[in-house]
PDB file of C-alpha atoms in Angstrom:
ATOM      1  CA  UNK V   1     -13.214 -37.749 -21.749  1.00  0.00           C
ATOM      2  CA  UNK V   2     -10.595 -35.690 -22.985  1.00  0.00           C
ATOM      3  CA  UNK V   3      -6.922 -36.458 -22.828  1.00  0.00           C
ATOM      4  CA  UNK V   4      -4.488 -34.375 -20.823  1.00  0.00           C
ATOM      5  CA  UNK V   5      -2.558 -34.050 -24.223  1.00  0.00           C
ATOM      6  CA  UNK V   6      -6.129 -32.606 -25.926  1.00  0.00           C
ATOM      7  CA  UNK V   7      -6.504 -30.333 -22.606  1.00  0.00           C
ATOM      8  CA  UNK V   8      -2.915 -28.914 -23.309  1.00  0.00           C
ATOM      9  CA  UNK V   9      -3.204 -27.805 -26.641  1.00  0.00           C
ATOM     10  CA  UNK V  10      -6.910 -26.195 -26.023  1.00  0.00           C
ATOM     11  CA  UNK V  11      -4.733 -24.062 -23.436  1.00  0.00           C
ATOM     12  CA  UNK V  12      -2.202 -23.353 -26.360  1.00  0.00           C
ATOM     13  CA  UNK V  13      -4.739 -22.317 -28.252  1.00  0.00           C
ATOM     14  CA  UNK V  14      -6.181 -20.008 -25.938  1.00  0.00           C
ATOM     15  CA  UNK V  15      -3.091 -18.800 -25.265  1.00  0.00           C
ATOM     16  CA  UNK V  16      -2.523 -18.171 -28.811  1.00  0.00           C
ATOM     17  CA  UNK V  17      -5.687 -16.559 -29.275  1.00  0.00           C
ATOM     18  CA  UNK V  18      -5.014 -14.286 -25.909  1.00  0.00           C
ATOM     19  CA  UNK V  19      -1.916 -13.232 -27.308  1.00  0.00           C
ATOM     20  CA  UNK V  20      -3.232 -12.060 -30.522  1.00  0.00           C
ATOM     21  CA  UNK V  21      -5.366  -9.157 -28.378  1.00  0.00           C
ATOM     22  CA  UNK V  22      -2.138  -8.316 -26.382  1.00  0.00           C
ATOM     23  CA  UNK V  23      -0.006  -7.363 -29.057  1.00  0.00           C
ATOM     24  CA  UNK V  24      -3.148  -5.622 -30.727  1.00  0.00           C
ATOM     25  CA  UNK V  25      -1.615  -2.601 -32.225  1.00  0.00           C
ATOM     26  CA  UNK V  26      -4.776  -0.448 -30.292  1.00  0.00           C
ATOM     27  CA  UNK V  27      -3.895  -2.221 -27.223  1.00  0.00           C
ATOM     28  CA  UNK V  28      -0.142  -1.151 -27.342  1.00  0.00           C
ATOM     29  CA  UNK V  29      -0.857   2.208 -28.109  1.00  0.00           C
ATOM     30  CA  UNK V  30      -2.809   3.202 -25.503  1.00  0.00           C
ATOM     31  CA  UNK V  31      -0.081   0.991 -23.046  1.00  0.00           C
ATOM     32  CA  UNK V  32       2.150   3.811 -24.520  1.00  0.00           C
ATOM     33  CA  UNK V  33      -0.009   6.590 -23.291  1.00  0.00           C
ATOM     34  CA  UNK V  34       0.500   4.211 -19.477  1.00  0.00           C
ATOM     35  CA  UNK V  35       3.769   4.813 -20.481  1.00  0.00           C
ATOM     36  CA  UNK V  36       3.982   8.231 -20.678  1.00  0.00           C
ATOM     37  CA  UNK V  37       1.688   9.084 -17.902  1.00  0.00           C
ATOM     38  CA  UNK V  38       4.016   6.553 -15.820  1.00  0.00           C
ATOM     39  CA  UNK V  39       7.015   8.852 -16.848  1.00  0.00           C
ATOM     40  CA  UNK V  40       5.069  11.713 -16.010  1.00  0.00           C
ATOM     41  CA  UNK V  41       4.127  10.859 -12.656  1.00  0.00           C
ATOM     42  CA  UNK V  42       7.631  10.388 -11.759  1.00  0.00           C
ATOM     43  CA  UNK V  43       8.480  13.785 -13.009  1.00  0.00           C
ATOM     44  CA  UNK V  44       6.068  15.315 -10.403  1.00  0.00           C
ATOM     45  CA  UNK V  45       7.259  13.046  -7.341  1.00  0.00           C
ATOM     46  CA  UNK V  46      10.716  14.252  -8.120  1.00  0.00           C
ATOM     47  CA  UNK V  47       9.841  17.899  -8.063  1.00  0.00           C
ATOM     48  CA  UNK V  48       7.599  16.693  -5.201  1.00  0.00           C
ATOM     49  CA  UNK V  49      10.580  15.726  -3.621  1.00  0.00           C
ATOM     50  CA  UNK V  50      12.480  18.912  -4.413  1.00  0.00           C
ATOM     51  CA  UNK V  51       9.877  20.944  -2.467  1.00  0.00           C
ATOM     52  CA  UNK V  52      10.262  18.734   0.666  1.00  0.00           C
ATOM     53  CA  UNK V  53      14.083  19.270   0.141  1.00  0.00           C
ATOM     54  CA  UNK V  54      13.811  23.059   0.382  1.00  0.00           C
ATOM     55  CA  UNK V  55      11.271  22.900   3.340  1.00  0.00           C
ATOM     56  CA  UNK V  56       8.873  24.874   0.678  1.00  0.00           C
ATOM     57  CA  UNK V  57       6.433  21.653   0.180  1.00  0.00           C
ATOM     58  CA  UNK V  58       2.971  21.691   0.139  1.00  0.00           C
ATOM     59  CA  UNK V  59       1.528  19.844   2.974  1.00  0.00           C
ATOM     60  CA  UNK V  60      -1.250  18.121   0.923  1.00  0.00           C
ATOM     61  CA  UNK V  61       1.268  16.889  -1.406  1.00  0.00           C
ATOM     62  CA  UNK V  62       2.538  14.067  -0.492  1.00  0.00           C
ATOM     63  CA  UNK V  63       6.280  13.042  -2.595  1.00  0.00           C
ATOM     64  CA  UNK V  64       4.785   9.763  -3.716  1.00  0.00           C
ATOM     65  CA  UNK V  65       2.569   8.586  -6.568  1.00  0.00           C
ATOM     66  CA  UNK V  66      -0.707   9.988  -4.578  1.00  0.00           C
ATOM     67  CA  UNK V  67       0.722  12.803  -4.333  1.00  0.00           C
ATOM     68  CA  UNK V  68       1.817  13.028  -8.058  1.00  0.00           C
ATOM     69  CA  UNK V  69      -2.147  12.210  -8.554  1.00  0.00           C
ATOM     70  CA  UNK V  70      -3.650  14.896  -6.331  1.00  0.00           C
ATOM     71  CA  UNK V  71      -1.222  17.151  -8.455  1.00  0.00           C
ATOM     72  CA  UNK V  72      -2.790  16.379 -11.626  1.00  0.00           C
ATOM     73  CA  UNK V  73      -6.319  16.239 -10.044  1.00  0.00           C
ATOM     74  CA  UNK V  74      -5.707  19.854  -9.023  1.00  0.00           C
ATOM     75  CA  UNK V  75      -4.997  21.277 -12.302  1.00  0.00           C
ATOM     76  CA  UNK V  76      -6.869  22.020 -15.339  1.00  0.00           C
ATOM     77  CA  UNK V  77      -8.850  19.611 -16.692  1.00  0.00           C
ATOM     78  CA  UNK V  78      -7.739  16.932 -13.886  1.00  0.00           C
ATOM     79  CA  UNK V  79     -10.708  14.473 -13.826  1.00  0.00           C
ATOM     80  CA  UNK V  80      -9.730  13.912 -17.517  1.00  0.00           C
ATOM     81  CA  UNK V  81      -6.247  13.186 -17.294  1.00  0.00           C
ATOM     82  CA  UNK V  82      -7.023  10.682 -14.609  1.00  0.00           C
ATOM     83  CA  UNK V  83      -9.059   9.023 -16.393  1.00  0.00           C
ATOM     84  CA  UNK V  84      -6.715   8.724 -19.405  1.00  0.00           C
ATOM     85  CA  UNK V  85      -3.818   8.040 -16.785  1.00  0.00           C
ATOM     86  CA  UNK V  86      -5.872   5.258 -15.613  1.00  0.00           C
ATOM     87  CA  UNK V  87      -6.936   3.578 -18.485  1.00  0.00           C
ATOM     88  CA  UNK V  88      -3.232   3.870 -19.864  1.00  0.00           C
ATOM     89  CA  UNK V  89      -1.682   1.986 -16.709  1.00  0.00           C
ATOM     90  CA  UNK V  90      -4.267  -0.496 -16.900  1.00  0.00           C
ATOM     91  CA  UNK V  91      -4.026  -0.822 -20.695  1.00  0.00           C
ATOM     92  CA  UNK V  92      -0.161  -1.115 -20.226  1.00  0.00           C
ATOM     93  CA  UNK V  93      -0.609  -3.373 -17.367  1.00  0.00           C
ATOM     94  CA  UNK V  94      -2.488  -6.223 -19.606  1.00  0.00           C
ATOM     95  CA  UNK V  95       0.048  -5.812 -22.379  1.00  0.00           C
ATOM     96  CA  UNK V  96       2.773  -6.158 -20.103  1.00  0.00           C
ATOM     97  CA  UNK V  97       1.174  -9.323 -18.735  1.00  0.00           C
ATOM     98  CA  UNK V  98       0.444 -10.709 -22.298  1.00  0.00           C
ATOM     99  CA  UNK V  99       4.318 -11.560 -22.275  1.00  0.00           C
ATOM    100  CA  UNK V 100       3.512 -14.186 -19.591  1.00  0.00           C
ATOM    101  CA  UNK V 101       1.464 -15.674 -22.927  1.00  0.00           C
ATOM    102  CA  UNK V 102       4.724 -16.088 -24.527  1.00  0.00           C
ATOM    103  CA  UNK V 103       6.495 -17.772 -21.609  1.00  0.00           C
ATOM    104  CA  UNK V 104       4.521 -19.971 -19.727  1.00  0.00           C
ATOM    105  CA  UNK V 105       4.812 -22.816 -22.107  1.00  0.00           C
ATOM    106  CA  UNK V 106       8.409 -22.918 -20.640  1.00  0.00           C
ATOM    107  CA  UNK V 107       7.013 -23.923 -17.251  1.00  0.00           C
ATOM    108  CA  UNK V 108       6.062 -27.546 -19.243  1.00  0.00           C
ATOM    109  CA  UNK V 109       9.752 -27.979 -20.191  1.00  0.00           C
ATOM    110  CA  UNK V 110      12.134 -29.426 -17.308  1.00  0.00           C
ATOM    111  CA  UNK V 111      15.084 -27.402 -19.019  1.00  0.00           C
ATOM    112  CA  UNK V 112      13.879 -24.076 -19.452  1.00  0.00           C
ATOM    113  CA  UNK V 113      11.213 -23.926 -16.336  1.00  0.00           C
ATOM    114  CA  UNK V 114      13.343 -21.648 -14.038  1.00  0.00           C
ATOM    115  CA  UNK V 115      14.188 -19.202 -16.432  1.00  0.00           C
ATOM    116  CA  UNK V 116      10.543 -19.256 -17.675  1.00  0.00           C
ATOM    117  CA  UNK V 117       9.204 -18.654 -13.523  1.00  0.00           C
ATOM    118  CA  UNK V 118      11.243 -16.178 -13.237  1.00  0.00           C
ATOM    119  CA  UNK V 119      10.607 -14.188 -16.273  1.00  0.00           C
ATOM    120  CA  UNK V 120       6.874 -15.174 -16.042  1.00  0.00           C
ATOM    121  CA  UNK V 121       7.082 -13.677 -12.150  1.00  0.00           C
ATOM    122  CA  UNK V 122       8.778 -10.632 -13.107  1.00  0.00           C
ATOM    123  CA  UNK V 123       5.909 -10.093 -15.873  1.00  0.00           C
ATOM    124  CA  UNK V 124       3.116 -10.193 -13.663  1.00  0.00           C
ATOM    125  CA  UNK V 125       5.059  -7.850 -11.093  1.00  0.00           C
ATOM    126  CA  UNK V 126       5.220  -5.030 -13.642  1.00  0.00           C
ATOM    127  CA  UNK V 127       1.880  -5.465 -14.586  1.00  0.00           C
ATOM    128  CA  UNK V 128       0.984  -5.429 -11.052  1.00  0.00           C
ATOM    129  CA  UNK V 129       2.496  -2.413 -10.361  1.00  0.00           C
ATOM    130  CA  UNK V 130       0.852  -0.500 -13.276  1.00  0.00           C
ATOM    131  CA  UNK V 131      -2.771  -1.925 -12.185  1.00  0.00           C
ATOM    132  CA  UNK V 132      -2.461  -0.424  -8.964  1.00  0.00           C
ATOM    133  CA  UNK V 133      -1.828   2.603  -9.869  1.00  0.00           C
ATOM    134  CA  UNK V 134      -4.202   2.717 -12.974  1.00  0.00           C
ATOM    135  CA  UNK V 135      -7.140   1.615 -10.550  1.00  0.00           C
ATOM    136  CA  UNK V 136      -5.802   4.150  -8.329  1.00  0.00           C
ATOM    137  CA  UNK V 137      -6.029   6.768 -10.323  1.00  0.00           C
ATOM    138  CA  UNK V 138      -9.465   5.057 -11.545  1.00  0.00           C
ATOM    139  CA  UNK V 139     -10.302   5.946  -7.668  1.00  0.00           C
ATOM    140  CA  UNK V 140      -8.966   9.805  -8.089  1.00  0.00           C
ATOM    141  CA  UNK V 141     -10.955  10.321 -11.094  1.00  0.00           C
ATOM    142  CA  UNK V 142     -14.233   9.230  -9.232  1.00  0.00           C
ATOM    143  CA  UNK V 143     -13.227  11.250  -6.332  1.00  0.00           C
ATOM    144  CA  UNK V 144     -11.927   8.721  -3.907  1.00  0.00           C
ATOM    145  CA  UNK V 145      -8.997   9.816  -3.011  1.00  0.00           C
ATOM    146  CA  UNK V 146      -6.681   8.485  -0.500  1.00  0.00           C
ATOM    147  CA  UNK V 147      -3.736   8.945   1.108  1.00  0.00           C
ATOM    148  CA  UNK V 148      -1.081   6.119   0.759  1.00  0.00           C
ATOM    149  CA  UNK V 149       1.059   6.430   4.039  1.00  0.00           C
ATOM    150  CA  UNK V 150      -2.084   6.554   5.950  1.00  0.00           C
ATOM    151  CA  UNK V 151      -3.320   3.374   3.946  1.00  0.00           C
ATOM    152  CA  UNK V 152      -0.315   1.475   4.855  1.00  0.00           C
ATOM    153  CA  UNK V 153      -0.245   2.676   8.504  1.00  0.00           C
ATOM    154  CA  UNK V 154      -3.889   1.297   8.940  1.00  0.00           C
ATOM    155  CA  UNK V 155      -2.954  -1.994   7.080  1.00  0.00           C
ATOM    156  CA  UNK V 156       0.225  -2.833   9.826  1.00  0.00           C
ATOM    157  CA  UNK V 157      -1.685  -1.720  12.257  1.00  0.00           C
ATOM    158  CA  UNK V 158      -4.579  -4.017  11.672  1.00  0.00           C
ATOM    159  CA  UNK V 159      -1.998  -6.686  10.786  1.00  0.00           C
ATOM    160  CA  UNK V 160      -0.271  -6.893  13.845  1.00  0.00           C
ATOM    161  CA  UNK V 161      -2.751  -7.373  15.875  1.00  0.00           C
ATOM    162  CA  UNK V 162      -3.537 -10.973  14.738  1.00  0.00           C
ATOM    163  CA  UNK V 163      -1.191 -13.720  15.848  1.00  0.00           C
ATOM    164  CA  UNK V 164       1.318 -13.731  13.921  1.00  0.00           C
ATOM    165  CA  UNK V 165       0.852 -10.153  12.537  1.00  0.00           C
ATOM    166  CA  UNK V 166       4.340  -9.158  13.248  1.00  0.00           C
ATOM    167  CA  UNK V 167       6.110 -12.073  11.472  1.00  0.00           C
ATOM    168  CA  UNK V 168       3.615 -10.953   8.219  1.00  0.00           C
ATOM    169  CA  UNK V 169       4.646  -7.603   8.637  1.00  0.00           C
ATOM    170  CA  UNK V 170       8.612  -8.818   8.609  1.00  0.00           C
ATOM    171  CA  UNK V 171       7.838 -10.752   5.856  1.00  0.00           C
ATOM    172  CA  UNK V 172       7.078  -7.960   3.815  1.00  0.00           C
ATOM    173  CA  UNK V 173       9.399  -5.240   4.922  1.00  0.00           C
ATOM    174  CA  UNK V 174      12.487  -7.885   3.630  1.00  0.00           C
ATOM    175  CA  UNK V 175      10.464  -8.043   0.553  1.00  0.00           C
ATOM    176  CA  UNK V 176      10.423  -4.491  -0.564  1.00  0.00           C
ATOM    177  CA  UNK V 177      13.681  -4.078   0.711  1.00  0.00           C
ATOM    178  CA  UNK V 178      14.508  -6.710  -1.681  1.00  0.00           C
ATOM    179  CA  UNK V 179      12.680  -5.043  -4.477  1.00  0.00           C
ATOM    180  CA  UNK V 180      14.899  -1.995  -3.626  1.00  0.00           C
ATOM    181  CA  UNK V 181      17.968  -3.906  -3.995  1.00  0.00           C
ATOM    182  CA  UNK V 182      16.517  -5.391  -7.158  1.00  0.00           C
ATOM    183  CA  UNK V 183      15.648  -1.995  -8.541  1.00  0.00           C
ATOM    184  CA  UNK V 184      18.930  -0.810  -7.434  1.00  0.00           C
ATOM    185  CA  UNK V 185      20.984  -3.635  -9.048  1.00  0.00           C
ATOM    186  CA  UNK V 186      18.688  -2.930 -11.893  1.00  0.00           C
ATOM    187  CA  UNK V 187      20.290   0.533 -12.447  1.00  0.00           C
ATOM    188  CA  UNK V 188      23.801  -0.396 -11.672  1.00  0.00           C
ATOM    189  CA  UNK V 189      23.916  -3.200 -14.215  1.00  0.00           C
ATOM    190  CA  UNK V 190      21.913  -1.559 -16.961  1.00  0.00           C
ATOM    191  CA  UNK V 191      19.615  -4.856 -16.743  1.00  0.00           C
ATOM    192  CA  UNK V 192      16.537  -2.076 -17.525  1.00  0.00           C
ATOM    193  CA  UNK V 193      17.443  -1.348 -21.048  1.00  0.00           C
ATOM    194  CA  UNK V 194      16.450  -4.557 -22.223  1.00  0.00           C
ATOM    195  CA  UNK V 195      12.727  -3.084 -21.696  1.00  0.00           C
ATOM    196  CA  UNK V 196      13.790  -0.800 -24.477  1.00  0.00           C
ATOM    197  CA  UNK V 197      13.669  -1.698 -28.402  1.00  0.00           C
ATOM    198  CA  UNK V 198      17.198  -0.715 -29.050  1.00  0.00           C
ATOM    199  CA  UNK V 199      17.028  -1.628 -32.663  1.00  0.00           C
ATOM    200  CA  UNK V 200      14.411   1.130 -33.061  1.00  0.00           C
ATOM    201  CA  UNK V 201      16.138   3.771 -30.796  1.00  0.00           C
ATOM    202  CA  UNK V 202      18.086   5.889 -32.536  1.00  0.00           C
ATOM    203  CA  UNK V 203      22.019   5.302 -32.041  1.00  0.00           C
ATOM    204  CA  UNK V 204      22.486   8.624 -30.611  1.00  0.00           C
ATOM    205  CA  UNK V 205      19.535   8.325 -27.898  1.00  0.00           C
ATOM    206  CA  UNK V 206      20.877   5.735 -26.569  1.00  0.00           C
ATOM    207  CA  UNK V 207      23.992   6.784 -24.154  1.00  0.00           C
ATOM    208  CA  UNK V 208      21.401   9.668 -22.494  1.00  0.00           C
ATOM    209  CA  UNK V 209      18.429   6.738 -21.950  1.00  0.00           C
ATOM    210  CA  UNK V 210      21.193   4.668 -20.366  1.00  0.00           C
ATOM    211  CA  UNK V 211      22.562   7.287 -18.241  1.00  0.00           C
ATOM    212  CA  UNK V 212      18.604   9.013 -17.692  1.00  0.00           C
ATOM    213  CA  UNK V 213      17.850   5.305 -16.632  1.00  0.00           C
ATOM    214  CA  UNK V 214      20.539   3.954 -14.447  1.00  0.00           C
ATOM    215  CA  UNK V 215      20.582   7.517 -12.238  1.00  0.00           C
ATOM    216  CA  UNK V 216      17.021   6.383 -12.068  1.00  0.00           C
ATOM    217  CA  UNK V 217      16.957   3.024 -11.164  1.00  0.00           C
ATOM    218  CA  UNK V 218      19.339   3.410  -8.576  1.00  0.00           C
ATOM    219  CA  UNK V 219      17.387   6.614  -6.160  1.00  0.00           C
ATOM    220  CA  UNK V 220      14.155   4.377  -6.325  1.00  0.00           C
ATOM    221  CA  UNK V 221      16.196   1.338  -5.495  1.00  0.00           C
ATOM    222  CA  UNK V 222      17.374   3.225  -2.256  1.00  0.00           C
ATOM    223  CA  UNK V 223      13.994   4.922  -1.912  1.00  0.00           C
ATOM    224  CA  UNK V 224      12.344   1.664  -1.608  1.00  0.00           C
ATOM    225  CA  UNK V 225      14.596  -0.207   0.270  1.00  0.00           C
ATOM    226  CA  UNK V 226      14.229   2.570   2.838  1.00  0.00           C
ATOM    227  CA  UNK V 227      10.759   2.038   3.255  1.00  0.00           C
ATOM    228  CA  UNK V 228      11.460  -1.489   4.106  1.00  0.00           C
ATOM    229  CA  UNK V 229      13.926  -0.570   6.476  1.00  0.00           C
ATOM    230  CA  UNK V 230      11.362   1.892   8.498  1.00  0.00           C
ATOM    231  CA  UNK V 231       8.373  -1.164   7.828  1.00  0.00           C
ATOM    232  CA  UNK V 232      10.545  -3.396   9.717  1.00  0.00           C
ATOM    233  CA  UNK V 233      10.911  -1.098  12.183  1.00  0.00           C
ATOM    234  CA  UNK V 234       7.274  -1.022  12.729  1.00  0.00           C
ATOM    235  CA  UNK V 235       6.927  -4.751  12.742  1.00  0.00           C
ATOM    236  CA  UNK V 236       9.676  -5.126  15.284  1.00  0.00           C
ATOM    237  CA  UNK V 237       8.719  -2.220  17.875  1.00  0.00           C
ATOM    238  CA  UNK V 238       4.608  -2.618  17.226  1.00  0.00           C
ATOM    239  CA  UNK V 239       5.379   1.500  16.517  1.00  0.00           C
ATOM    240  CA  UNK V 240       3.307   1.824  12.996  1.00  0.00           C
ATOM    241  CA  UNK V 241       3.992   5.410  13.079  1.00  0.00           C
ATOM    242  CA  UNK V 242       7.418   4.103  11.110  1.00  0.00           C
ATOM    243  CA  UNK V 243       5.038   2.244   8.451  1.00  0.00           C
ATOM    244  CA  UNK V 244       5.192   4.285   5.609  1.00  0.00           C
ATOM    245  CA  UNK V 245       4.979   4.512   2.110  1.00  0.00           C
ATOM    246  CA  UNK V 246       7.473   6.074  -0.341  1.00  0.00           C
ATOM    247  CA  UNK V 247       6.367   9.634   1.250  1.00  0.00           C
ATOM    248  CA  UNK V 248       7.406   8.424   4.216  1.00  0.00           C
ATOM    249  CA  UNK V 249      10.964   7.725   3.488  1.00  0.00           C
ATOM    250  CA  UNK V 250      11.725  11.206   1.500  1.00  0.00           C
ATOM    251  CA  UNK V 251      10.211  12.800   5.074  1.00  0.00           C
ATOM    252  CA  UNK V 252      12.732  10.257   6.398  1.00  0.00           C
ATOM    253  CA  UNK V 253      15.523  10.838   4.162  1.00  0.00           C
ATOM    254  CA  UNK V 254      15.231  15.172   4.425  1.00  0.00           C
ATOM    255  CA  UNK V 255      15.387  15.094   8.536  1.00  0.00           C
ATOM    256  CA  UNK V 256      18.966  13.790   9.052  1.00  0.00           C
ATOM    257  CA  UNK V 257      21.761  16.301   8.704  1.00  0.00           C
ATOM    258  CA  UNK V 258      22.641  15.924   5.128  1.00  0.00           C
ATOM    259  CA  UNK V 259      19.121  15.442   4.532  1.00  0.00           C
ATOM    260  CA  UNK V 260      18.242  18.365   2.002  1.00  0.00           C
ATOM    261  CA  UNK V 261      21.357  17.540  -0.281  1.00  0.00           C
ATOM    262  CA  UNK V 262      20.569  13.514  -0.176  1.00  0.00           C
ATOM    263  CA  UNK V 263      16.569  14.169  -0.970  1.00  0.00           C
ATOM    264  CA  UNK V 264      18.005  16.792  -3.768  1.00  0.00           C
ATOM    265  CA  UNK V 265      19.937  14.069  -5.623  1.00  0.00           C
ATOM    266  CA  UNK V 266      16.710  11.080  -4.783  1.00  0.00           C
ATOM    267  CA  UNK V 267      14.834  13.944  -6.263  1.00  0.00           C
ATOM    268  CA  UNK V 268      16.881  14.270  -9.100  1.00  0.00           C
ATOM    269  CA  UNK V 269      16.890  10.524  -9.622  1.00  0.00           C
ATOM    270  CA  UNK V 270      13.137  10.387 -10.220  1.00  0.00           C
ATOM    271  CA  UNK V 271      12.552  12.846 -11.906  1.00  0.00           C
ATOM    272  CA  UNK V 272      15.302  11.140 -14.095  1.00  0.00           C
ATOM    273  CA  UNK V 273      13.453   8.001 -14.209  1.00  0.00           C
ATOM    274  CA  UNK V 274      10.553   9.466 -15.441  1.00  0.00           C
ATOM    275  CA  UNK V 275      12.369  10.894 -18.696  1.00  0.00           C
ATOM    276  CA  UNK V 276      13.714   7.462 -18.989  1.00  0.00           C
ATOM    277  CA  UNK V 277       9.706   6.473 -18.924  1.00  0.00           C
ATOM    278  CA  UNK V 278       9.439   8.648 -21.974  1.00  0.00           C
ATOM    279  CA  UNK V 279      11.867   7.241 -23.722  1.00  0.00           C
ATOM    280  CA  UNK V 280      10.195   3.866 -23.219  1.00  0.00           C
ATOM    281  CA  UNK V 281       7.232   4.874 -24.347  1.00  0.00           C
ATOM    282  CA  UNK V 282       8.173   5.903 -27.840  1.00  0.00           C
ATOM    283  CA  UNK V 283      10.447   2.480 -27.717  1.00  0.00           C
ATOM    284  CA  UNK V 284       8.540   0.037 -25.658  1.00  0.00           C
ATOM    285  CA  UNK V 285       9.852  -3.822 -25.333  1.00  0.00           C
ATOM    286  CA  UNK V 286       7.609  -5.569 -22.830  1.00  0.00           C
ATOM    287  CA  UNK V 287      10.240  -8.600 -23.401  1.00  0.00           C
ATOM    288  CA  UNK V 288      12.301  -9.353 -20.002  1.00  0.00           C
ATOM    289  CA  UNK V 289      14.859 -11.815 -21.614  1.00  0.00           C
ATOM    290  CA  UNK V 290      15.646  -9.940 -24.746  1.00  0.00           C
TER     291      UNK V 290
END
């Protein structure tokens, strides 16, 4: 029978071996071209978002990341570009995830096994988020298309009516609003250049990635801590016409007085984030800690 100490370094070695194919230079490549269709995407929910602002939006358009996808399915050449936008996130989603590999010996170690959750946890989060949307637009490309407000109205709905469904649904409304405040802190403390290589950035990049960023981080911190706000709404008043997704809180955000100026600048913000994107992508640093 094998000993728990020969168990442990076969998963080393796998580990080792696993990370090998994650830092492939193919592999991080085409987790660039994830990058810079991530980027993109943003580009188009901010102009997305600009529309709704000036009442001049397409209804079929939602300001949200299906909405940036039915964009690109409806122009030339669509089907293609969502397939290379999918295979890009999903690429970029298992070399984001291969930093876990680096990490999760940490867990072992009584000193360092907090900082090693947490970076391991924030790891698999990114990588999380660019799965979704890579098998989402996956979906597009096979024409499956889907609309995500509607999606998430169906889901509470379901939810709450099993025991319990309204706690669940409370749950996760003070969960994205805590990934909004997360995002947001993100922005206002600069924490998101450490996703950059700064040694390979160019000196005098760096100020206009910073300020691209943090204008960025911040509108999708508010953006998504607003759709927690009206998800908890839902969950408390059983009304799941206030579950919505990202669309949901630009429509939310443009019909209050100062509506049109507030979406312009949460407009503005994404489409910032998305040249921040860019700029990742030609200096990607999957490393949380550095």
């Amino acid at each position: 029978m094998p000993t728990a100490r020969s168990l442990l370094d076969r998963v080393h070695r796998a580990a080792e071996s696993a990370r090998e194919v994650t830092d492939h230079p193919v592999l991080e490549a085409v987790a660039r071209v994830g990058l810079v269709a991530y980027g993109a995407m943003h580009l188009l929910i901010g102009w997305l978002a600009l529309q709704l602002a000036r009442g001049a939006r397409d209804t079929d358009a939602d300001a949200d990341q299906t909405g940036a996808l039915h964009a690109v399915a409806g122009s030339p050449g669509g089907r293609l570009l969502l397939w290379v936008i999918g295979v890009g996130m999903l690429s970029l989603a298992v070399w984001q995830a291969g930093e876990v590999l680096l990490w999760w010996h940490g867990l072992l170690e009584r000193e360092r096994w907090r900082r090693a959750a947490y970076v391991c946890a924030k790891c698999l989060a990114k990588a999380a988020v660019y799965a979704v949307l890579g098998v989402t637009a996956v979906l597009f490309a096979v024409g499956a298309e889907y609309e995500a407000d509607e999606r998430l109205r169906e889901l509470t709905s379901q939810t709450l009516r099993f025991p319990g469904g309204a706690a669940l649904v409370l749950s996760v409304a003070v969960a994205v609003v805590g990934v909004g405040v997360y995002t947001l802190a993100r922005g206002l403390t600069g924490g998101f250049m450490r996703d950059i290589d700064l040694p390979a950035a160019p000196d005098r990049w760096e100020p206009l990635i910073a300020a691209t960023g943090r204008v960025g981080y911040v509108a999708k911190g508010l953006a998504f801590a607003l759709v927690g706000v009206l998800l908890w709404q839902a969950g408390s008043s059983a009304d799941v016409s206030t579950a919505t997704g990202l669309d949901g809180a630009m429509t939310a955000i443009a019909a209050v007085e100062a509506g049109p100026r507030l979406l312009t600048g949460i407009a503005v913000g994404f489409a910032a984030f998305g040249v921040y994107a860019l700029a990742r992508a030609c200096y990607p640093d999957r490393d949380p800690s550095s």
